[in-house]
PDB file of C-alpha atoms in Angstrom:
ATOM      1  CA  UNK A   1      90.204 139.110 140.582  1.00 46.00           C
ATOM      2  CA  UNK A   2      93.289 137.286 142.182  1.00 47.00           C
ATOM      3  CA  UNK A   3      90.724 135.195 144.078  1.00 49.00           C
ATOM      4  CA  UNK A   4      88.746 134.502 141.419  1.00 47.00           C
ATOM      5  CA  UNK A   5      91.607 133.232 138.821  1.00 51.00           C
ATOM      6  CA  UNK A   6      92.767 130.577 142.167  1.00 48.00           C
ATOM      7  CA  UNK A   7      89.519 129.878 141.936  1.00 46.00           C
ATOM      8  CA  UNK A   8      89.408 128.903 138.729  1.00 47.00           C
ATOM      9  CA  UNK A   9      92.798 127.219 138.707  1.00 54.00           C
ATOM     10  CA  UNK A  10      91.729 125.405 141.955  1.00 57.00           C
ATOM     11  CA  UNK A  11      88.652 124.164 139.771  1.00 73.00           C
ATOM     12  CA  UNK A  12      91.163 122.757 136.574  1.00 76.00           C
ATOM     13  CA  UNK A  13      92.910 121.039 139.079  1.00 79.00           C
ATOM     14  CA  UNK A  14      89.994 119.311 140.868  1.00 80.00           C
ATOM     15  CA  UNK A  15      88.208 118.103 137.050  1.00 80.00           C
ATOM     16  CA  UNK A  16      91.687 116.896 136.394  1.00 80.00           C
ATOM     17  CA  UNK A  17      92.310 114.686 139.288  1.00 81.00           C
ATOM     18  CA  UNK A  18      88.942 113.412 139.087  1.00 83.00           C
ATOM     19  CA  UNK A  19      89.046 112.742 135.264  1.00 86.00           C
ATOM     20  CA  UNK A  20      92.721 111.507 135.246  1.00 89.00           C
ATOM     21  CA  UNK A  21      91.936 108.199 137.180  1.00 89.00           C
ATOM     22  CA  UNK A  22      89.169 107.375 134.543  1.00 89.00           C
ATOM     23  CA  UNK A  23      91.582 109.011 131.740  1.00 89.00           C
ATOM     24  CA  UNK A  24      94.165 106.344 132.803  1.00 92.00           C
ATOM     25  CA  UNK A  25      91.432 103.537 132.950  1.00 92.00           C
ATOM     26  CA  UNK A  26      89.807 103.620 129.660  1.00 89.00           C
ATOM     27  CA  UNK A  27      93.792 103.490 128.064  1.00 91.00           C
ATOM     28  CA  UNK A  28      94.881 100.877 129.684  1.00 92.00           C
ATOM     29  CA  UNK A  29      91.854  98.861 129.405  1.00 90.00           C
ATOM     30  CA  UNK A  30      90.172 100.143 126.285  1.00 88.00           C
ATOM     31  CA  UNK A  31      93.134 102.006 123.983  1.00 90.00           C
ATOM     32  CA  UNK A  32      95.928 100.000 124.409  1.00 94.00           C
ATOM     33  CA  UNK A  33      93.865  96.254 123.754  1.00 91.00           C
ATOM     34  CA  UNK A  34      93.027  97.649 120.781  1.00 91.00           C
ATOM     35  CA  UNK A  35      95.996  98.816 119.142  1.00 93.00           C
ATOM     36  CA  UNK A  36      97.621  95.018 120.603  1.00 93.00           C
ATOM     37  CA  UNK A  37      94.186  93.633 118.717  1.00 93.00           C
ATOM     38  CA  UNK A  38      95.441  95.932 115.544  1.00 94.00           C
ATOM     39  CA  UNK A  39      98.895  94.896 115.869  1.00 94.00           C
ATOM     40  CA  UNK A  40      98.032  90.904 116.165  1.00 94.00           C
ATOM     41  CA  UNK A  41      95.700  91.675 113.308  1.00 94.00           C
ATOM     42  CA  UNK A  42      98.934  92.068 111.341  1.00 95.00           C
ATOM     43  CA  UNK A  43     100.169  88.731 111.928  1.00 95.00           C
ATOM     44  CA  UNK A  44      99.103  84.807 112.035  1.00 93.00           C
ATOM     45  CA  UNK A  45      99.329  83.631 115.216  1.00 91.00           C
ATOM     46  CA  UNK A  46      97.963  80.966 116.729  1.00 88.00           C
ATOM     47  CA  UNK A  47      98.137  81.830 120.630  1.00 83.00           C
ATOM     48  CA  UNK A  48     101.066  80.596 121.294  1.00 85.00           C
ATOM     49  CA  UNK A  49     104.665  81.478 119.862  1.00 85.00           C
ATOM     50  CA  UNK A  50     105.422  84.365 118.064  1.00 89.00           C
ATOM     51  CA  UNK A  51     103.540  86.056 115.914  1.00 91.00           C
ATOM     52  CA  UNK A  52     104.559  85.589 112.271  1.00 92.00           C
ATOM     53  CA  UNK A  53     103.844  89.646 110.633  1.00 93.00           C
ATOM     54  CA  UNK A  54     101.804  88.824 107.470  1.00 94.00           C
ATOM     55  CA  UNK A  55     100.845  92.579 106.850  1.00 92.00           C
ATOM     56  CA  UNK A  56      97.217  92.677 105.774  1.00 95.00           C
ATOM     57  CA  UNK A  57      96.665  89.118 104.941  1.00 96.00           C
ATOM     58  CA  UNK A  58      94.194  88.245 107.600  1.00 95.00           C
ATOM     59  CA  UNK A  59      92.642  91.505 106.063  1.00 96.00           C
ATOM     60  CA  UNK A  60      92.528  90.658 102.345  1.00 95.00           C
ATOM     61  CA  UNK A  61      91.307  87.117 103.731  1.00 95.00           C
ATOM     62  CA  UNK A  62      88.863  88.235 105.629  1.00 95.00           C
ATOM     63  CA  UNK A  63      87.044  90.500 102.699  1.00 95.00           C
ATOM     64  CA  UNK A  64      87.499  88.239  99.915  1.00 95.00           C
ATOM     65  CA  UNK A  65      87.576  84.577 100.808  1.00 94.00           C
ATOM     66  CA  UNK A  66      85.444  84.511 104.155  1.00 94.00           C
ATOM     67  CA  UNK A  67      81.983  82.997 103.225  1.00 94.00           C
ATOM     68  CA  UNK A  68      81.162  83.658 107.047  1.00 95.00           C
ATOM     69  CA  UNK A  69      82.016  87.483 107.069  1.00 96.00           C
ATOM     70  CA  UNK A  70      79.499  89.282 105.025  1.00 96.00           C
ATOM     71  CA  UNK A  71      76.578  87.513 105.828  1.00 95.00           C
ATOM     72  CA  UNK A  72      77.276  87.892 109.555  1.00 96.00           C
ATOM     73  CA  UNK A  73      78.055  91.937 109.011  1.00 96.00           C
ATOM     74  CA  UNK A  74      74.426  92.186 107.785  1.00 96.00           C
ATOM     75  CA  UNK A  75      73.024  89.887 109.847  1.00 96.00           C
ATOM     76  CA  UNK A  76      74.441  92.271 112.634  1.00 95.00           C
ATOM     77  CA  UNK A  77      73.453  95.356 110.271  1.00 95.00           C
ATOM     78  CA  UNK A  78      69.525  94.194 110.901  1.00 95.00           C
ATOM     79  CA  UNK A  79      70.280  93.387 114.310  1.00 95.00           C
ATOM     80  CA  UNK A  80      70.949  97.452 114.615  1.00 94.00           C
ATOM     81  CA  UNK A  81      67.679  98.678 112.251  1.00 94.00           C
ATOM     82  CA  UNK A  82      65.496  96.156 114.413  1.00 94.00           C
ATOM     83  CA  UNK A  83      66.658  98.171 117.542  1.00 94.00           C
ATOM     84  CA  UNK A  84      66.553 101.592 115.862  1.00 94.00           C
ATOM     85  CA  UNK A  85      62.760 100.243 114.921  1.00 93.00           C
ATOM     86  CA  UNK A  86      61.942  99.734 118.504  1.00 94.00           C
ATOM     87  CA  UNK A  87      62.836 102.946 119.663  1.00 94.00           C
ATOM     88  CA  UNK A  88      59.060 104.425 118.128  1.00 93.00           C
ATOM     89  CA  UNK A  89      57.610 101.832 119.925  1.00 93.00           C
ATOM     90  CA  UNK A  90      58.978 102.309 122.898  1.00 94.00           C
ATOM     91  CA  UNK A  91      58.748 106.455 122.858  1.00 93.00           C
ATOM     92  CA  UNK A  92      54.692 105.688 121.729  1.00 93.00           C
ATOM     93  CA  UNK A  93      54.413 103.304 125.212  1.00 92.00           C
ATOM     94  CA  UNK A  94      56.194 105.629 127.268  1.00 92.00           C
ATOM     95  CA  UNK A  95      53.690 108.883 125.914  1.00 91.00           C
ATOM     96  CA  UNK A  96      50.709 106.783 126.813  1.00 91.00           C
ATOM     97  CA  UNK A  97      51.973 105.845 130.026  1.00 90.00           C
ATOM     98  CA  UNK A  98      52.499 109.615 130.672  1.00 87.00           C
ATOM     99  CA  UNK A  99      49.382 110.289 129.516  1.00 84.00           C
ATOM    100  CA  UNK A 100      47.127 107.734 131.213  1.00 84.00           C
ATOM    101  CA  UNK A 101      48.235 106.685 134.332  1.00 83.00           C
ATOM    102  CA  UNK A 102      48.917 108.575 137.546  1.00 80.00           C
ATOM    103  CA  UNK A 103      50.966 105.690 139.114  1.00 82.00           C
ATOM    104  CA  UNK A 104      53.107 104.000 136.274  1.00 85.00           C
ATOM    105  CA  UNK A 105      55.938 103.221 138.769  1.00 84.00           C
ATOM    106  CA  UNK A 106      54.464  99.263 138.598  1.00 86.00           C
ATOM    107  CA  UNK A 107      54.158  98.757 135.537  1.00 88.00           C
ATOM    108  CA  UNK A 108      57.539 100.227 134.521  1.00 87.00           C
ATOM    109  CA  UNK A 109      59.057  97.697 136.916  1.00 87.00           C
ATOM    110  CA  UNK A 110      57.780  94.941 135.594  1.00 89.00           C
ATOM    111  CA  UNK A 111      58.942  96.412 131.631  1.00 89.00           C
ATOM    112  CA  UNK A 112      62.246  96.666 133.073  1.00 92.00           C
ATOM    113  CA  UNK A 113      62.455  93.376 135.557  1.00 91.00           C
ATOM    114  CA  UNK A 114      64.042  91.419 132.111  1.00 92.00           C
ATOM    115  CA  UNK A 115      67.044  94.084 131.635  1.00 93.00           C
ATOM    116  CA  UNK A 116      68.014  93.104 135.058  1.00 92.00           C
ATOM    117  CA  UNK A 117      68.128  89.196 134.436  1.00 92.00           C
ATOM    118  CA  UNK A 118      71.113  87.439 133.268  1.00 92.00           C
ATOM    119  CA  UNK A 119      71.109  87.185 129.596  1.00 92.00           C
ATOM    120  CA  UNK A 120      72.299  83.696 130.389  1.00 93.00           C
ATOM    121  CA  UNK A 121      68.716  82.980 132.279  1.00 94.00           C
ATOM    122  CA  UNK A 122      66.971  85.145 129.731  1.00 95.00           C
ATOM    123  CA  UNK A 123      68.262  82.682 126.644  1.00 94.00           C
ATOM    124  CA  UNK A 124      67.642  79.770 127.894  1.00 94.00           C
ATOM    125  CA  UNK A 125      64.312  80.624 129.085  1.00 94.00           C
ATOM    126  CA  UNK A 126      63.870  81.588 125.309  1.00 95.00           C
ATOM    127  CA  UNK A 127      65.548  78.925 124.467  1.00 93.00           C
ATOM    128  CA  UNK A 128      63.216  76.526 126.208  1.00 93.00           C
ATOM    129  CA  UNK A 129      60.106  78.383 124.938  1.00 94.00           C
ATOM    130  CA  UNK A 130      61.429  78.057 121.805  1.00 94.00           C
ATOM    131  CA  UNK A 131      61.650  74.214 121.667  1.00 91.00           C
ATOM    132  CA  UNK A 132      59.429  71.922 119.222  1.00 86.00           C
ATOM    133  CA  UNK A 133      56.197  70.850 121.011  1.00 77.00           C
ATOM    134  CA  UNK A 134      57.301  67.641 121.533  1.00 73.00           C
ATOM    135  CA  UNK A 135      60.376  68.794 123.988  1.00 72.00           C
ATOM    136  CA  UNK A 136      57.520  71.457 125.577  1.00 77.00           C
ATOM    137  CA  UNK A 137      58.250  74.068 123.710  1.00 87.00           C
ATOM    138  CA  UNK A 138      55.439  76.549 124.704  1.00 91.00           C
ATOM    139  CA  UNK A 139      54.987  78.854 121.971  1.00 92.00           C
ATOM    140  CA  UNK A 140      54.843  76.002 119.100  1.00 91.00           C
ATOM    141  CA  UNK A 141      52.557  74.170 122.082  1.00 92.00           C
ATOM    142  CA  UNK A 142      50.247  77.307 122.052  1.00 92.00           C
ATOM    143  CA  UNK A 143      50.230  77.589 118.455  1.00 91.00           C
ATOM    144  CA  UNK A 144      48.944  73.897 118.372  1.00 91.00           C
ATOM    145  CA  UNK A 145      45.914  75.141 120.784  1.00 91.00           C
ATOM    146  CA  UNK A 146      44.866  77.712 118.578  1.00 92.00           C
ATOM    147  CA  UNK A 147      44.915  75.474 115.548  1.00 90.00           C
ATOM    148  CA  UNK A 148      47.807  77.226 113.894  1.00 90.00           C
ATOM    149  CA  UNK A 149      49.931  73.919 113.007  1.00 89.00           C
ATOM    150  CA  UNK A 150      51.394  75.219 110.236  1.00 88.00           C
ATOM    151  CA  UNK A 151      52.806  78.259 112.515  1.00 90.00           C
ATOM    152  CA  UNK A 152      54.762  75.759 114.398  1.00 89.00           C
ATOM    153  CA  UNK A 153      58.867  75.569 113.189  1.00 87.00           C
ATOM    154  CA  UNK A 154      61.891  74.706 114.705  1.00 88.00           C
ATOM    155  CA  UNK A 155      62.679  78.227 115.746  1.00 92.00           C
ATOM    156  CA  UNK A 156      66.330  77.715 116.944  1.00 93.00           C
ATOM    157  CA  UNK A 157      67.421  74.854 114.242  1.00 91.00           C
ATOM    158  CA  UNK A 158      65.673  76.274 111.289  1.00 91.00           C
ATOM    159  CA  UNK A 159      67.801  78.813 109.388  1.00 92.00           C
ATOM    160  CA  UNK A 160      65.522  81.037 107.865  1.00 91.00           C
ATOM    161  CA  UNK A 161      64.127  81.872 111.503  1.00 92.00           C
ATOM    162  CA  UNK A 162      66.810  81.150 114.180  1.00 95.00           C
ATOM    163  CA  UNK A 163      68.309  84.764 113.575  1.00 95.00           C
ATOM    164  CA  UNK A 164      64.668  86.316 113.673  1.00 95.00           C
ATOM    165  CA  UNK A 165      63.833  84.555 117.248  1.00 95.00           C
ATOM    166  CA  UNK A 166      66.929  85.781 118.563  1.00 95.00           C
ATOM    167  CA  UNK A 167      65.957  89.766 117.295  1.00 95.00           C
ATOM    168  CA  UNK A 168      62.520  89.351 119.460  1.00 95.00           C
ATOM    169  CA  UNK A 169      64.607  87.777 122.438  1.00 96.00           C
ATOM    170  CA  UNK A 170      67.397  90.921 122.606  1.00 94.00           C
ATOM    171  CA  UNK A 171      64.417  93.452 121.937  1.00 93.00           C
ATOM    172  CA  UNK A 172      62.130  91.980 124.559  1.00 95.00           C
ATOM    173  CA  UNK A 173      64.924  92.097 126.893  1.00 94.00           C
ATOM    174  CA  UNK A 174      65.913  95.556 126.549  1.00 93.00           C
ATOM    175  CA  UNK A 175      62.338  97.166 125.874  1.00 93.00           C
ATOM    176  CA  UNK A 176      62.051  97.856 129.281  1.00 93.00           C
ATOM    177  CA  UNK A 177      65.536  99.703 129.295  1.00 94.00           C
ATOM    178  CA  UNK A 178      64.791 101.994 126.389  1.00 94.00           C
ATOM    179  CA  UNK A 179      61.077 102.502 128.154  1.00 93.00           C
ATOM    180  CA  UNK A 180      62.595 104.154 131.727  1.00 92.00           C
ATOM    181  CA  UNK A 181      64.798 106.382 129.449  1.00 93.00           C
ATOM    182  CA  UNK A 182      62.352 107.523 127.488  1.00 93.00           C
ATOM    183  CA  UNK A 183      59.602 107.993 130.294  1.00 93.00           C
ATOM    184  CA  UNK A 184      62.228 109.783 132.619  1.00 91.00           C
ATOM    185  CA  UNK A 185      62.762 112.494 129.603  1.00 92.00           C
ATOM    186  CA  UNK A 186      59.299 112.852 129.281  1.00 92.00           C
ATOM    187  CA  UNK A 187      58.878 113.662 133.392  1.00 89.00           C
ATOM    188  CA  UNK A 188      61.263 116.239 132.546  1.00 88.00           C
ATOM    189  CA  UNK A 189      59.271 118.394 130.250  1.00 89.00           C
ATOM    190  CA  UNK A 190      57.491 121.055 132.445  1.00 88.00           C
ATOM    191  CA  UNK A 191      53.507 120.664 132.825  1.00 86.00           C
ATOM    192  CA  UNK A 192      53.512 124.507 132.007  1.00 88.00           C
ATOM    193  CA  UNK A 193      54.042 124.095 128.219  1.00 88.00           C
ATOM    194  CA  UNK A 194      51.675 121.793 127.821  1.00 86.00           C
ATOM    195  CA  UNK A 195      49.013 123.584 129.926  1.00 86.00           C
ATOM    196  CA  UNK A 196      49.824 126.943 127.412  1.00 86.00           C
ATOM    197  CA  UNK A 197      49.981 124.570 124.246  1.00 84.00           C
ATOM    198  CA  UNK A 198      46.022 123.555 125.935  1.00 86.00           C
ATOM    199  CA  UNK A 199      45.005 127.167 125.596  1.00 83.00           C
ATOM    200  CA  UNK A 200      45.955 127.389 121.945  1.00 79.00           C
ATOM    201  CA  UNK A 201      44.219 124.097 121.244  1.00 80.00           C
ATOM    202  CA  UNK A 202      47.248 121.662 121.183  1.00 78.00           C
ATOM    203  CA  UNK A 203      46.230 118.456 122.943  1.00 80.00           C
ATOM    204  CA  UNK A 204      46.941 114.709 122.552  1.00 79.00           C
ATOM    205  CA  UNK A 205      49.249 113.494 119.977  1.00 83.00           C
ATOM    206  CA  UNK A 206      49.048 116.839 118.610  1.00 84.00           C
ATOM    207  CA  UNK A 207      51.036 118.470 122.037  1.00 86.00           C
ATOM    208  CA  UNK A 208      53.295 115.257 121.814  1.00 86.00           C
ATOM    209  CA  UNK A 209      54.510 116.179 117.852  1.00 86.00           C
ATOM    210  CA  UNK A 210      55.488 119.835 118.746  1.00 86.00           C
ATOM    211  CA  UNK A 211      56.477 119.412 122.171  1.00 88.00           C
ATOM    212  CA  UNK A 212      56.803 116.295 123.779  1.00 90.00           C
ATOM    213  CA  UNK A 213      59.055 114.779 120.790  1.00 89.00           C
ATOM    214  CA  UNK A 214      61.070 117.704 120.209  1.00 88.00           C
ATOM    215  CA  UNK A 215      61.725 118.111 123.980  1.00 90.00           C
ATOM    216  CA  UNK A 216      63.112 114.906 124.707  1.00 92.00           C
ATOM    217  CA  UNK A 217      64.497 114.540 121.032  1.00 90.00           C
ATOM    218  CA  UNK A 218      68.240 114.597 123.208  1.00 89.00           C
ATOM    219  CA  UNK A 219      66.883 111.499 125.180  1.00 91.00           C
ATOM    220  CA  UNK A 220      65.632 109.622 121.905  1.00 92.00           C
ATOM    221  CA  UNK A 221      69.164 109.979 120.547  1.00 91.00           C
ATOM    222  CA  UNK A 222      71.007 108.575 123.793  1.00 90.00           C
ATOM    223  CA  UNK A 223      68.566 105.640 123.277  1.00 93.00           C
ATOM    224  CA  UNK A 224      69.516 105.045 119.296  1.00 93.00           C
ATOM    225  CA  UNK A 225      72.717 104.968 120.065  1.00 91.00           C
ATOM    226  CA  UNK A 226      72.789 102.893 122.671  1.00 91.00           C
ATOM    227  CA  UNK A 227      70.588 100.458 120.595  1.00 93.00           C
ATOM    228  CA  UNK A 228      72.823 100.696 117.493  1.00 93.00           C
ATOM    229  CA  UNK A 229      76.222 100.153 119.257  1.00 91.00           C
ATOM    230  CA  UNK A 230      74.610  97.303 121.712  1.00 91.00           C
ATOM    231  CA  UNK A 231      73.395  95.555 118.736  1.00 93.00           C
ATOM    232  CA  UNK A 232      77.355  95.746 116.804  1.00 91.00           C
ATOM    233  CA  UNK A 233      78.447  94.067 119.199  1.00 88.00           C
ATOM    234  CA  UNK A 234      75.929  91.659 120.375  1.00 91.00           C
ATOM    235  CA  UNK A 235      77.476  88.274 121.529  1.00 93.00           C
ATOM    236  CA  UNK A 236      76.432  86.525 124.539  1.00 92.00           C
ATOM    237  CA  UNK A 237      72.231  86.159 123.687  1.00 93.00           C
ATOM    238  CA  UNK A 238      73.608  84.479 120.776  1.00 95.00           C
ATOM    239  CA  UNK A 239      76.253  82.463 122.579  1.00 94.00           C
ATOM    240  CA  UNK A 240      73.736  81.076 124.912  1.00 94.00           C
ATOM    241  CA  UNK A 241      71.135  80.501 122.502  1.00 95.00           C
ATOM    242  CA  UNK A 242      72.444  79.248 119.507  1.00 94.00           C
ATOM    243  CA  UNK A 243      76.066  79.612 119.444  1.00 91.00           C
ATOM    244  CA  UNK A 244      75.883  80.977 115.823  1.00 91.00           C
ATOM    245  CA  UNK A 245      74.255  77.796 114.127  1.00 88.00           C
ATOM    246  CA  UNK A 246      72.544  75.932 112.630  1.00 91.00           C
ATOM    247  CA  UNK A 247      75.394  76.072 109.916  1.00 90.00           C
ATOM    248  CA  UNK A 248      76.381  79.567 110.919  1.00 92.00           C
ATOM    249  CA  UNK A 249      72.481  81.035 109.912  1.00 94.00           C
ATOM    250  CA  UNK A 250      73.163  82.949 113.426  1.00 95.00           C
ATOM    251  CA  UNK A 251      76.492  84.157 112.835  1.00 95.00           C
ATOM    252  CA  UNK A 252      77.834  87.487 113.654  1.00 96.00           C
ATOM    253  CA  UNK A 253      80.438  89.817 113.718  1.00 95.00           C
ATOM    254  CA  UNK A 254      81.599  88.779 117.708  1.00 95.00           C
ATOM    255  CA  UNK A 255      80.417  85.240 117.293  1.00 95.00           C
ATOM    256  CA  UNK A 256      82.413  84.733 114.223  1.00 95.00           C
ATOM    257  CA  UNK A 257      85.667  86.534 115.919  1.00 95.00           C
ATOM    258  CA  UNK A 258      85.112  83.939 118.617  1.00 94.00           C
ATOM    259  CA  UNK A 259      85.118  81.257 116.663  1.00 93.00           C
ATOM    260  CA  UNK A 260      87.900  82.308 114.778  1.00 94.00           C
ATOM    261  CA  UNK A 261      89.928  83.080 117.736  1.00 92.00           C
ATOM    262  CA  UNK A 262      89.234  80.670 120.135  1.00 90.00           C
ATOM    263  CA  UNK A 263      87.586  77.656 118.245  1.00 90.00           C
ATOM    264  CA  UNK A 264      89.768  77.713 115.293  1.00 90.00           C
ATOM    265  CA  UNK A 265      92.733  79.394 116.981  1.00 91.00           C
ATOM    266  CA  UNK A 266      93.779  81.616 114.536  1.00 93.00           C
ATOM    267  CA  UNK A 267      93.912  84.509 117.096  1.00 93.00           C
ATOM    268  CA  UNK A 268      95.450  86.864 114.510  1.00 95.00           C
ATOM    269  CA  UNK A 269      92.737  86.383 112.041  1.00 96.00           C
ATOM    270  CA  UNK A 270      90.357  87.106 115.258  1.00 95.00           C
ATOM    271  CA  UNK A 271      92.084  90.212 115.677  1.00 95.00           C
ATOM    272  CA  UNK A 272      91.416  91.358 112.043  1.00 96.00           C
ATOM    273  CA  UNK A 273      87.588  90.924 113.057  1.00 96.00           C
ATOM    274  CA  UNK A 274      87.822  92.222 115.743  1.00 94.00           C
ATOM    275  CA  UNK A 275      89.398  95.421 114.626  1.00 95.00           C
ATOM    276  CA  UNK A 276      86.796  95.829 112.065  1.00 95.00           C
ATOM    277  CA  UNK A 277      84.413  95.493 114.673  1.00 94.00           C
ATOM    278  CA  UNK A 278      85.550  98.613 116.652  1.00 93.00           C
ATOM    279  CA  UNK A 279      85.846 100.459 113.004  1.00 93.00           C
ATOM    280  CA  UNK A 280      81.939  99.609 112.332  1.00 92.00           C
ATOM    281  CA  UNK A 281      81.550 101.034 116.054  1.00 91.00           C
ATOM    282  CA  UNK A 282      83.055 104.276 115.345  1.00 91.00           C
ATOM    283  CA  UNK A 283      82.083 104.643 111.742  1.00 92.00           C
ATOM    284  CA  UNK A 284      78.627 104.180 113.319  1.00 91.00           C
ATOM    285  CA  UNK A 285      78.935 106.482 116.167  1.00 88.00           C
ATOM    286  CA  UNK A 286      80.327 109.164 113.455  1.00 90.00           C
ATOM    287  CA  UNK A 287      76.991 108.926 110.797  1.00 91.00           C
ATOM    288  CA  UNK A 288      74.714 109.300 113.904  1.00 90.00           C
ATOM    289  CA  UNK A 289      75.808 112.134 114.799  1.00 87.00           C
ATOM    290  CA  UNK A 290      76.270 113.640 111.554  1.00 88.00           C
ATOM    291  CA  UNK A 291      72.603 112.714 111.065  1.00 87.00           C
ATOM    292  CA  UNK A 292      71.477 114.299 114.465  1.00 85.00           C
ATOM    293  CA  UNK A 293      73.477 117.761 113.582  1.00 84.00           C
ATOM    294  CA  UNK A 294      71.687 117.821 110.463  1.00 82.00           C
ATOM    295  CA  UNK A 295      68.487 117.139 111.813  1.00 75.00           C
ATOM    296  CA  UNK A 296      68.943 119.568 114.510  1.00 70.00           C
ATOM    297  CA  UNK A 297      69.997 122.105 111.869  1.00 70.00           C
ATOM    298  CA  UNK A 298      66.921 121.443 109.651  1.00 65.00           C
ATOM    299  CA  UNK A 299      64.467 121.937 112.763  1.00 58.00           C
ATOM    300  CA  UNK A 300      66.513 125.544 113.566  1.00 57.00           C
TER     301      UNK A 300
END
């Protein structure tokens, strides 16, 4: 019993010396720049000087007054459902992949070979297929072969679409991502169940609702909220590829706190974003897992 309980004592120690390094890490780097973020949030400041405290000013200013602010927390809202929307997709590819082919290692490469490319490369490739024809601008160029004129727009300097070309960019970029997690949860369901579900007449899609989807359910969830919490805080596709015009149509919630911040210099305003930013985060983080409990407790 003695040499059991040193044992277990001798285990406590060892999880806490190698969790304390990363414990220390994600304060100093994580914890801490937020509450500085929440304290500057409390003051105007341009960047340099001291801060003047203003209590929750930049706050009230940013809710009330800020034409910029709501439109880009929904445009960043729909930037979240459009990934949450993938995620059937991509579960639906990764089943018939499963399915169908015996060596999918290939193709799975090639779905994932634009999650490894610099987003930087990745918009202004976009960026350049995006172009009116007249700059060679493929897509409106192949929309002229097939006769579909009246297809062609400006994607990137036309309002009502610039936000919509940059949702197809971010979710063909990441579809590959999404696809290996999904297919590696899948390889993890044992053959046996679905050779017994055979005997009782569950094949196909049928096998897939009552045992493939349930099965990997824990998988699908790691992929929604990776998808929803990527998309918060998306920056740097839109950076590259539009830098949140024309007239702020591509605006959102890290663009706009970069603006604010560094364009405008009115880092304690920033801050104020910013700290609503990691609020949306964890307010979002919160709901999908109260969803997922309840869903899990519905199913049991």
């Amino acid at each position: 019993m003695d040499q059991m309980n040193g044992v277990l004592r001798v285990s406590k120690r060892a999880i806490a010396v190698f969790v304390l390094p990363c414990l220390l890490m994600y304060v100093v780097f994580v914890f801490v720049p937020i509450l500085v973020s929440f304290y500057y949030s409390l003051a105007e400041w341009t960047g340099i000087g001291t801060p003047k405290f203003i209590g929750f000013q930049n706050y009230v200013e940013m809710f009330t007054n800020d034409s910029i602010f709501w439109p880009s927390v929904y445009r960043t809202l729909i930037f979240a459902l459009f990934s949450v929307g993938e995620i059937p997709i991509v579960l639906w590819i990764a089943i018939l992949m499963t399915r169908y082919l015996r060596r999918p290692n290939f193709l799975i490469s090639s779905y994932f070979l634009p999650v490894i490319l610099s987003v930087v490369v990745v918009g202004q490739l976009w960026s350049t297929i995006y172009n009116p024809a007249s700059l060679g601008g493929m897509l409106n160029k192949v929309l002229i072969g097939l006769g579909l004129e009246s297809w062609t727009h400006a994607w990137l300097s036309d309002p009502k679409f610039a936000m919509y070309a940059i949702y197809f960019v971010a979710l063909w970029q990441y579809l590959g991502y999404h696809i290996l997690i999904q297919f590696t949860g899948i390889q993890g369901v044992p053959k046996e169940i679905y050779e017994a579900a055979r005997i009782d007449g569950a094949e196909g899609f049928t096998a897939d609702r009552y045992i493939t989807i349930p099965l990997v359910m824990p998988i699908i969830k790691i992929s929604i909220v990776l998808a929803v919490i990527g998309s918060l805080k998306a920056f740097d596709m839109i950076m590259v590829m539009t830098a949140g015009g024309p007239a702020h149509a591509t605006d959102v919630i890290s663009t706009h706190m970069y603006n604010m911040s560094f364009l405008s210099q009115k880092y304690g305003y920033g801050s104020a974003i910013s700290s609503f930013l990691v609020v949306e985060c964890l307010v979002a983080t919160v709901l999908l897992n109260a969803l997922f409990r309840r869903s899990e407790n519905q199913l049991s």
